[in-house]
mmCIF file with all atom_site columns, C-alpha atoms in Angstrom:
data_model
loop_
_atom_site.group_PDB
_atom_site.id
_atom_site.type_symbol
_atom_site.label_atom_id
_atom_site.label_alt_id
_atom_site.label_comp_id
_atom_site.label_asym_id
_atom_site.label_entity_id
_atom_site.label_seq_id
_atom_site.pdbx_PDB_ins_code
_atom_site.Cartn_x
_atom_site.Cartn_y
_atom_site.Cartn_z
_atom_site.occupancy
_atom_site.B_iso_or_equiv
_atom_site.pdbx_formal_charge
_atom_site.auth_seq_id
_atom_site.auth_comp_id
_atom_site.auth_asym_id
_atom_site.auth_atom_id
_atom_site.pdbx_PDB_model_num
ATOM 1   C CA . UNK J 1 1   ? 14.364  5.513   37.118 1.00 62.00 ? 17  UNK J CA 1
ATOM 2   C CA . UNK J 1 2   ? 13.655  4.739   33.457 1.00 64.00 ? 18  UNK J CA 1
ATOM 3   C CA . UNK J 1 3   ? 14.925  1.206   33.933 1.00 59.00 ? 19  UNK J CA 1
ATOM 4   C CA . UNK J 1 4   ? 12.433  0.631   36.749 1.00 58.00 ? 20  UNK J CA 1
ATOM 5   C CA . UNK J 1 5   ? 9.552   1.937   34.625 1.00 57.00 ? 21  UNK J CA 1
ATOM 6   C CA . UNK J 1 6   ? 10.578  -0.329  31.726 1.00 53.00 ? 22  UNK J CA 1
ATOM 7   C CA . UNK J 1 7   ? 10.847  -3.338  34.026 1.00 47.00 ? 23  UNK J CA 1
ATOM 8   C CA . UNK J 1 8   ? 7.410   -2.660  35.498 1.00 47.00 ? 24  UNK J CA 1
ATOM 9   C CA . UNK J 1 9   ? 5.871   -2.187  32.037 1.00 52.00 ? 25  UNK J CA 1
ATOM 10  C CA . UNK J 1 10  ? 7.551   -5.355  30.764 1.00 51.00 ? 26  UNK J CA 1
ATOM 11  C CA . UNK J 1 11  ? 6.277   -7.307  33.772 1.00 52.00 ? 27  UNK J CA 1
ATOM 12  C CA . UNK J 1 12  ? 2.755   -5.983  33.240 1.00 51.00 ? 28  UNK J CA 1
ATOM 13  C CA . UNK J 1 13  ? 2.840   -6.789  29.525 1.00 51.00 ? 29  UNK J CA 1
ATOM 14  C CA . UNK J 1 14  ? 4.170   -10.273 30.240 1.00 52.00 ? 30  UNK J CA 1
ATOM 15  C CA . UNK J 1 15  ? 1.423   -10.790 32.785 1.00 55.00 ? 31  UNK J CA 1
ATOM 16  C CA . UNK J 1 16  ? -1.250  -9.748  30.295 1.00 53.00 ? 32  UNK J CA 1
ATOM 17  C CA . UNK J 1 17  ? 0.130   -11.960 27.533 1.00 51.00 ? 33  UNK J CA 1
ATOM 18  C CA . UNK J 1 18  ? 0.611   -15.050 29.687 1.00 49.00 ? 34  UNK J CA 1
ATOM 19  C CA . UNK J 1 19  ? -2.776  -14.906 31.333 1.00 52.00 ? 35  UNK J CA 1
ATOM 20  C CA . UNK J 1 20  ? -1.888  -14.120 34.912 1.00 61.00 ? 36  UNK J CA 1
ATOM 21  C CA . UNK J 1 21  ? -5.013  -12.015 35.259 1.00 77.00 ? 37  UNK J CA 1
ATOM 22  C CA . UNK J 1 22  ? -8.061  -13.572 36.854 1.00 87.00 ? 38  UNK J CA 1
ATOM 23  C CA . UNK J 1 23  ? -11.021 -14.555 34.687 1.00 92.00 ? 39  UNK J CA 1
ATOM 24  C CA . UNK J 1 24  ? -14.545 -13.816 35.850 1.00 92.00 ? 40  UNK J CA 1
ATOM 25  C CA . UNK J 1 25  ? -16.703 -16.813 36.624 1.00 95.00 ? 41  UNK J CA 1
ATOM 26  C CA . UNK J 1 26  ? -19.915 -16.956 34.622 1.00 96.00 ? 42  UNK J CA 1
ATOM 27  C CA . UNK J 1 27  ? -23.119 -18.042 36.256 1.00 97.00 ? 43  UNK J CA 1
ATOM 28  C CA . UNK J 1 28  ? -25.385 -20.772 34.966 1.00 97.00 ? 44  UNK J CA 1
ATOM 29  C CA . UNK J 1 29  ? -27.979 -18.062 34.274 1.00 98.00 ? 45  UNK J CA 1
ATOM 30  C CA . UNK J 1 30  ? -25.586 -16.128 32.039 1.00 98.00 ? 46  UNK J CA 1
ATOM 31  C CA . UNK J 1 31  ? -24.524 -19.321 30.241 1.00 98.00 ? 47  UNK J CA 1
ATOM 32  C CA . UNK J 1 32  ? -28.166 -20.165 29.574 1.00 98.00 ? 48  UNK J CA 1
ATOM 33  C CA . UNK J 1 33  ? -29.015 -16.657 28.384 1.00 97.00 ? 49  UNK J CA 1
ATOM 34  C CA . UNK J 1 34  ? -26.096 -16.424 25.949 1.00 97.00 ? 50  UNK J CA 1
ATOM 35  C CA . UNK J 1 35  ? -26.630 -19.901 24.502 1.00 97.00 ? 51  UNK J CA 1
ATOM 36  C CA . UNK J 1 36  ? -30.363 -19.363 24.066 1.00 97.00 ? 52  UNK J CA 1
ATOM 37  C CA . UNK J 1 37  ? -29.633 -16.058 22.310 1.00 96.00 ? 53  UNK J CA 1
ATOM 38  C CA . UNK J 1 38  ? -27.518 -18.136 19.910 1.00 95.00 ? 54  UNK J CA 1
ATOM 39  C CA . UNK J 1 39  ? -30.442 -20.503 19.165 1.00 95.00 ? 55  UNK J CA 1
ATOM 40  C CA . UNK J 1 40  ? -29.340 -23.342 21.437 1.00 97.00 ? 56  UNK J CA 1
ATOM 41  C CA . UNK J 1 41  ? -31.820 -25.315 23.502 1.00 97.00 ? 57  UNK J CA 1
ATOM 42  C CA . UNK J 1 42  ? -30.565 -25.346 27.088 1.00 98.00 ? 58  UNK J CA 1
ATOM 43  C CA . UNK J 1 43  ? -31.634 -28.055 29.519 1.00 97.00 ? 59  UNK J CA 1
ATOM 44  C CA . UNK J 1 44  ? -30.865 -28.358 33.203 1.00 97.00 ? 60  UNK J CA 1
ATOM 45  C CA . UNK J 1 45  ? -29.454 -31.854 33.716 1.00 96.00 ? 61  UNK J CA 1
ATOM 46  C CA . UNK J 1 46  ? -28.467 -31.358 37.352 1.00 95.00 ? 62  UNK J CA 1
ATOM 47  C CA . UNK J 1 47  ? -30.951 -33.980 38.577 1.00 93.00 ? 63  UNK J CA 1
ATOM 48  C CA . UNK J 1 48  ? -29.237 -36.618 36.430 1.00 91.00 ? 64  UNK J CA 1
ATOM 49  C CA . UNK J 1 49  ? -26.121 -36.064 38.535 1.00 87.00 ? 65  UNK J CA 1
ATOM 50  C CA . UNK J 1 50  ? -27.774 -35.839 41.949 1.00 80.00 ? 66  UNK J CA 1
ATOM 51  C CA . UNK J 1 51  ? -26.105 -39.047 43.163 1.00 82.00 ? 67  UNK J CA 1
ATOM 52  C CA . UNK J 1 52  ? -22.720 -37.450 42.469 1.00 83.00 ? 68  UNK J CA 1
ATOM 53  C CA . UNK J 1 53  ? -22.460 -34.771 45.116 1.00 84.00 ? 69  UNK J CA 1
ATOM 54  C CA . UNK J 1 54  ? -19.553 -33.014 43.399 1.00 92.00 ? 70  UNK J CA 1
ATOM 55  C CA . UNK J 1 55  ? -21.907 -31.524 40.779 1.00 95.00 ? 71  UNK J CA 1
ATOM 56  C CA . UNK J 1 56  ? -23.796 -28.391 41.860 1.00 95.00 ? 72  UNK J CA 1
ATOM 57  C CA . UNK J 1 57  ? -25.199 -27.472 38.417 1.00 97.00 ? 73  UNK J CA 1
ATOM 58  C CA . UNK J 1 58  ? -25.171 -29.132 34.983 1.00 97.00 ? 74  UNK J CA 1
ATOM 59  C CA . UNK J 1 59  ? -26.514 -27.450 31.850 1.00 98.00 ? 75  UNK J CA 1
ATOM 60  C CA . UNK J 1 60  ? -26.525 -28.957 28.391 1.00 97.00 ? 76  UNK J CA 1
ATOM 61  C CA . UNK J 1 61  ? -26.952 -26.663 25.381 1.00 97.00 ? 77  UNK J CA 1
ATOM 62  C CA . UNK J 1 62  ? -27.730 -28.382 22.084 1.00 97.00 ? 78  UNK J CA 1
ATOM 63  C CA . UNK J 1 63  ? -28.349 -27.185 18.575 1.00 93.00 ? 79  UNK J CA 1
ATOM 64  C CA . UNK J 1 64  ? -29.602 -28.608 15.294 1.00 80.00 ? 80  UNK J CA 1
ATOM 65  C CA . UNK J 1 65  ? -31.351 -31.694 16.675 1.00 81.00 ? 81  UNK J CA 1
ATOM 66  C CA . UNK J 1 66  ? -28.548 -32.489 19.121 1.00 79.00 ? 82  UNK J CA 1
ATOM 67  C CA . UNK J 1 67  ? -25.889 -32.551 16.395 1.00 87.00 ? 83  UNK J CA 1
ATOM 68  C CA . UNK J 1 68  ? -23.592 -30.471 18.595 1.00 91.00 ? 84  UNK J CA 1
ATOM 69  C CA . UNK J 1 69  ? -23.537 -29.114 22.118 1.00 95.00 ? 85  UNK J CA 1
ATOM 70  C CA . UNK J 1 70  ? -21.845 -27.047 24.781 1.00 98.00 ? 86  UNK J CA 1
ATOM 71  C CA . UNK J 1 71  ? -21.844 -28.255 28.389 1.00 98.00 ? 87  UNK J CA 1
ATOM 72  C CA . UNK J 1 72  ? -21.684 -26.183 31.589 1.00 98.00 ? 88  UNK J CA 1
ATOM 73  C CA . UNK J 1 73  ? -20.675 -27.727 34.922 1.00 98.00 ? 89  UNK J CA 1
ATOM 74  C CA . UNK J 1 74  ? -20.483 -26.142 38.331 1.00 98.00 ? 90  UNK J CA 1
ATOM 75  C CA . UNK J 1 75  ? -18.619 -28.233 40.897 1.00 97.00 ? 91  UNK J CA 1
ATOM 76  C CA . UNK J 1 76  ? -18.499 -28.148 44.665 1.00 96.00 ? 92  UNK J CA 1
ATOM 77  C CA . UNK J 1 77  ? -14.738 -27.415 44.703 1.00 97.00 ? 93  UNK J CA 1
ATOM 78  C CA . UNK J 1 78  ? -12.044 -26.015 42.451 1.00 97.00 ? 94  UNK J CA 1
ATOM 79  C CA . UNK J 1 79  ? -10.073 -29.230 42.911 1.00 97.00 ? 95  UNK J CA 1
ATOM 80  C CA . UNK J 1 80  ? -12.918 -31.301 41.454 1.00 96.00 ? 96  UNK J CA 1
ATOM 81  C CA . UNK J 1 81  ? -13.185 -28.919 38.497 1.00 97.00 ? 97  UNK J CA 1
ATOM 82  C CA . UNK J 1 82  ? -9.432  -29.280 37.914 1.00 97.00 ? 98  UNK J CA 1
ATOM 83  C CA . UNK J 1 83  ? -9.704  -33.090 37.902 1.00 97.00 ? 99  UNK J CA 1
ATOM 84  C CA . UNK J 1 84  ? -12.633 -33.066 35.464 1.00 97.00 ? 100 UNK J CA 1
ATOM 85  C CA . UNK J 1 85  ? -10.789 -30.523 33.302 1.00 98.00 ? 101 UNK J CA 1
ATOM 86  C CA . UNK J 1 86  ? -7.916  -33.003 32.928 1.00 97.00 ? 102 UNK J CA 1
ATOM 87  C CA . UNK J 1 87  ? -10.357 -35.825 32.090 1.00 97.00 ? 103 UNK J CA 1
ATOM 88  C CA . UNK J 1 88  ? -12.144 -33.752 29.440 1.00 97.00 ? 104 UNK J CA 1
ATOM 89  C CA . UNK J 1 89  ? -8.814  -32.625 28.011 1.00 97.00 ? 105 UNK J CA 1
ATOM 90  C CA . UNK J 1 90  ? -7.813  -36.279 27.531 1.00 95.00 ? 106 UNK J CA 1
ATOM 91  C CA . UNK J 1 91  ? -11.120 -36.974 25.763 1.00 95.00 ? 107 UNK J CA 1
ATOM 92  C CA . UNK J 1 92  ? -10.455 -34.116 23.350 1.00 95.00 ? 108 UNK J CA 1
ATOM 93  C CA . UNK J 1 93  ? -6.869  -35.258 22.792 1.00 93.00 ? 109 UNK J CA 1
ATOM 94  C CA . UNK J 1 94  ? -8.072  -38.763 21.977 1.00 91.00 ? 110 UNK J CA 1
ATOM 95  C CA . UNK J 1 95  ? -10.892 -37.637 19.679 1.00 87.00 ? 111 UNK J CA 1
ATOM 96  C CA . UNK J 1 96  ? -8.743  -37.307 16.562 1.00 81.00 ? 112 UNK J CA 1
ATOM 97  C CA . UNK J 1 97  ? -5.243  -36.565 15.357 1.00 81.00 ? 113 UNK J CA 1
ATOM 98  C CA . UNK J 1 98  ? -4.436  -33.016 16.328 1.00 73.00 ? 114 UNK J CA 1
ATOM 99  C CA . UNK J 1 99  ? -3.681  -30.505 13.617 1.00 87.00 ? 115 UNK J CA 1
ATOM 100 C CA . UNK J 1 100 ? -3.063  -27.829 16.235 1.00 94.00 ? 116 UNK J CA 1
ATOM 101 C CA . UNK J 1 101 ? -3.642  -27.336 19.931 1.00 94.00 ? 117 UNK J CA 1
ATOM 102 C CA . UNK J 1 102 ? -3.094  -24.697 22.596 1.00 95.00 ? 118 UNK J CA 1
ATOM 103 C CA . UNK J 1 103 ? -3.068  -24.559 26.356 1.00 95.00 ? 119 UNK J CA 1
ATOM 104 C CA . UNK J 1 104 ? -3.505  -21.411 28.439 1.00 95.00 ? 120 UNK J CA 1
ATOM 105 C CA . UNK J 1 105 ? -3.102  -21.345 32.203 1.00 95.00 ? 121 UNK J CA 1
ATOM 106 C CA . UNK J 1 106 ? -3.899  -18.417 34.440 1.00 94.00 ? 122 UNK J CA 1
ATOM 107 C CA . UNK J 1 107 ? -4.364  -17.639 38.102 1.00 93.00 ? 123 UNK J CA 1
ATOM 108 C CA . UNK J 1 108 ? -7.848  -19.150 38.324 1.00 96.00 ? 124 UNK J CA 1
ATOM 109 C CA . UNK J 1 109 ? -8.350  -20.797 34.927 1.00 96.00 ? 125 UNK J CA 1
ATOM 110 C CA . UNK J 1 110 ? -7.144  -23.311 32.372 1.00 97.00 ? 126 UNK J CA 1
ATOM 111 C CA . UNK J 1 111 ? -8.086  -23.569 28.717 1.00 98.00 ? 127 UNK J CA 1
ATOM 112 C CA . UNK J 1 112 ? -7.289  -26.292 26.218 1.00 98.00 ? 128 UNK J CA 1
ATOM 113 C CA . UNK J 1 113 ? -8.245  -26.160 22.533 1.00 97.00 ? 129 UNK J CA 1
ATOM 114 C CA . UNK J 1 114 ? -7.571  -28.691 19.813 1.00 97.00 ? 130 UNK J CA 1
ATOM 115 C CA . UNK J 1 115 ? -8.337  -28.503 16.123 1.00 96.00 ? 131 UNK J CA 1
ATOM 116 C CA . UNK J 1 116 ? -8.099  -31.386 13.684 1.00 94.00 ? 132 UNK J CA 1
ATOM 117 C CA . UNK J 1 117 ? -9.312  -31.919 10.148 1.00 92.00 ? 133 UNK J CA 1
ATOM 118 C CA . UNK J 1 118 ? -12.675 -33.125 11.481 1.00 93.00 ? 134 UNK J CA 1
ATOM 119 C CA . UNK J 1 119 ? -13.129 -31.876 15.084 1.00 95.00 ? 135 UNK J CA 1
ATOM 120 C CA . UNK J 1 120 ? -12.749 -28.852 17.299 1.00 97.00 ? 136 UNK J CA 1
ATOM 121 C CA . UNK J 1 121 ? -12.615 -29.394 21.040 1.00 97.00 ? 137 UNK J CA 1
ATOM 122 C CA . UNK J 1 122 ? -12.358 -26.964 23.902 1.00 98.00 ? 138 UNK J CA 1
ATOM 123 C CA . UNK J 1 123 ? -12.448 -27.289 27.667 1.00 98.00 ? 139 UNK J CA 1
ATOM 124 C CA . UNK J 1 124 ? -12.256 -24.268 29.967 1.00 98.00 ? 140 UNK J CA 1
ATOM 125 C CA . UNK J 1 125 ? -12.060 -24.209 33.745 1.00 98.00 ? 141 UNK J CA 1
ATOM 126 C CA . UNK J 1 126 ? -12.579 -20.986 35.687 1.00 98.00 ? 142 UNK J CA 1
ATOM 127 C CA . UNK J 1 127 ? -12.486 -21.627 39.434 1.00 97.00 ? 143 UNK J CA 1
ATOM 128 C CA . UNK J 1 128 ? -15.139 -24.331 39.973 1.00 98.00 ? 144 UNK J CA 1
ATOM 129 C CA . UNK J 1 129 ? -16.864 -23.832 36.589 1.00 98.00 ? 145 UNK J CA 1
ATOM 130 C CA . UNK J 1 130 ? -16.145 -25.961 33.531 1.00 98.00 ? 146 UNK J CA 1
ATOM 131 C CA . UNK J 1 131 ? -17.299 -25.449 29.937 1.00 98.00 ? 147 UNK J CA 1
ATOM 132 C CA . UNK J 1 132 ? -16.770 -28.249 27.447 1.00 98.00 ? 148 UNK J CA 1
ATOM 133 C CA . UNK J 1 133 ? -17.526 -28.765 23.776 1.00 98.00 ? 149 UNK J CA 1
ATOM 134 C CA . UNK J 1 134 ? -16.356 -31.251 21.156 1.00 96.00 ? 150 UNK J CA 1
ATOM 135 C CA . UNK J 1 135 ? -17.875 -30.497 17.753 1.00 96.00 ? 151 UNK J CA 1
ATOM 136 C CA . UNK J 1 136 ? -17.382 -31.071 14.042 1.00 95.00 ? 152 UNK J CA 1
ATOM 137 C CA . UNK J 1 137 ? -14.931 -28.597 12.551 1.00 95.00 ? 153 UNK J CA 1
ATOM 138 C CA . UNK J 1 138 ? -17.677 -26.711 10.688 1.00 95.00 ? 154 UNK J CA 1
ATOM 139 C CA . UNK J 1 139 ? -19.066 -25.493 14.063 1.00 96.00 ? 155 UNK J CA 1
ATOM 140 C CA . UNK J 1 140 ? -15.725 -24.243 15.418 1.00 96.00 ? 156 UNK J CA 1
ATOM 141 C CA . UNK J 1 141 ? -16.255 -20.551 14.655 1.00 96.00 ? 157 UNK J CA 1
ATOM 142 C CA . UNK J 1 142 ? -19.676 -20.486 16.285 1.00 96.00 ? 158 UNK J CA 1
ATOM 143 C CA . UNK J 1 143 ? -18.366 -22.112 19.483 1.00 97.00 ? 159 UNK J CA 1
ATOM 144 C CA . UNK J 1 144 ? -15.411 -19.729 19.613 1.00 97.00 ? 160 UNK J CA 1
ATOM 145 C CA . UNK J 1 145 ? -17.731 -16.728 19.129 1.00 96.00 ? 161 UNK J CA 1
ATOM 146 C CA . UNK J 1 146 ? -19.917 -17.874 22.022 1.00 96.00 ? 162 UNK J CA 1
ATOM 147 C CA . UNK J 1 147 ? -16.899 -18.357 24.291 1.00 96.00 ? 163 UNK J CA 1
ATOM 148 C CA . UNK J 1 148 ? -15.696 -14.863 23.402 1.00 96.00 ? 164 UNK J CA 1
ATOM 149 C CA . UNK J 1 149 ? -18.972 -13.505 24.769 1.00 95.00 ? 165 UNK J CA 1
ATOM 150 C CA . UNK J 1 150 ? -17.815 -14.862 28.151 1.00 96.00 ? 166 UNK J CA 1
ATOM 151 C CA . UNK J 1 151 ? -14.298 -13.453 27.596 1.00 93.00 ? 167 UNK J CA 1
ATOM 152 C CA . UNK J 1 152 ? -13.033 -17.021 27.506 1.00 92.00 ? 168 UNK J CA 1
#
């Protein structure tokens, strides 16, 4: 009986550490609220993408005279979000020589982070939602703190 309990606990711990739990999808309203609370200016750029029917919602959050930003995308399907995730990941990978990077995959999400001497990039997909940011290294901690507010 003890062996079964240990196996179940080990499986649960492994699941928690590897990210097999589902992440909650944030809404565009929550994204806007959190970024505005952090002194970002959030604009709705959905109309700019109206010819591309795969985009349901696009928000752009900028700070310090557009020096850096965080983007929010809601897509019509999870498959589209997965494709754009891969595209954004390649942009981050090509932005500079990586000092370190990490990839996390879960049931309904993917996260890629890369840090170099000059840049920090992150792209997160949760179901059909994508959050993307590529900033100078000095803004890394602020971006990470904001993403933690979403439990991302």
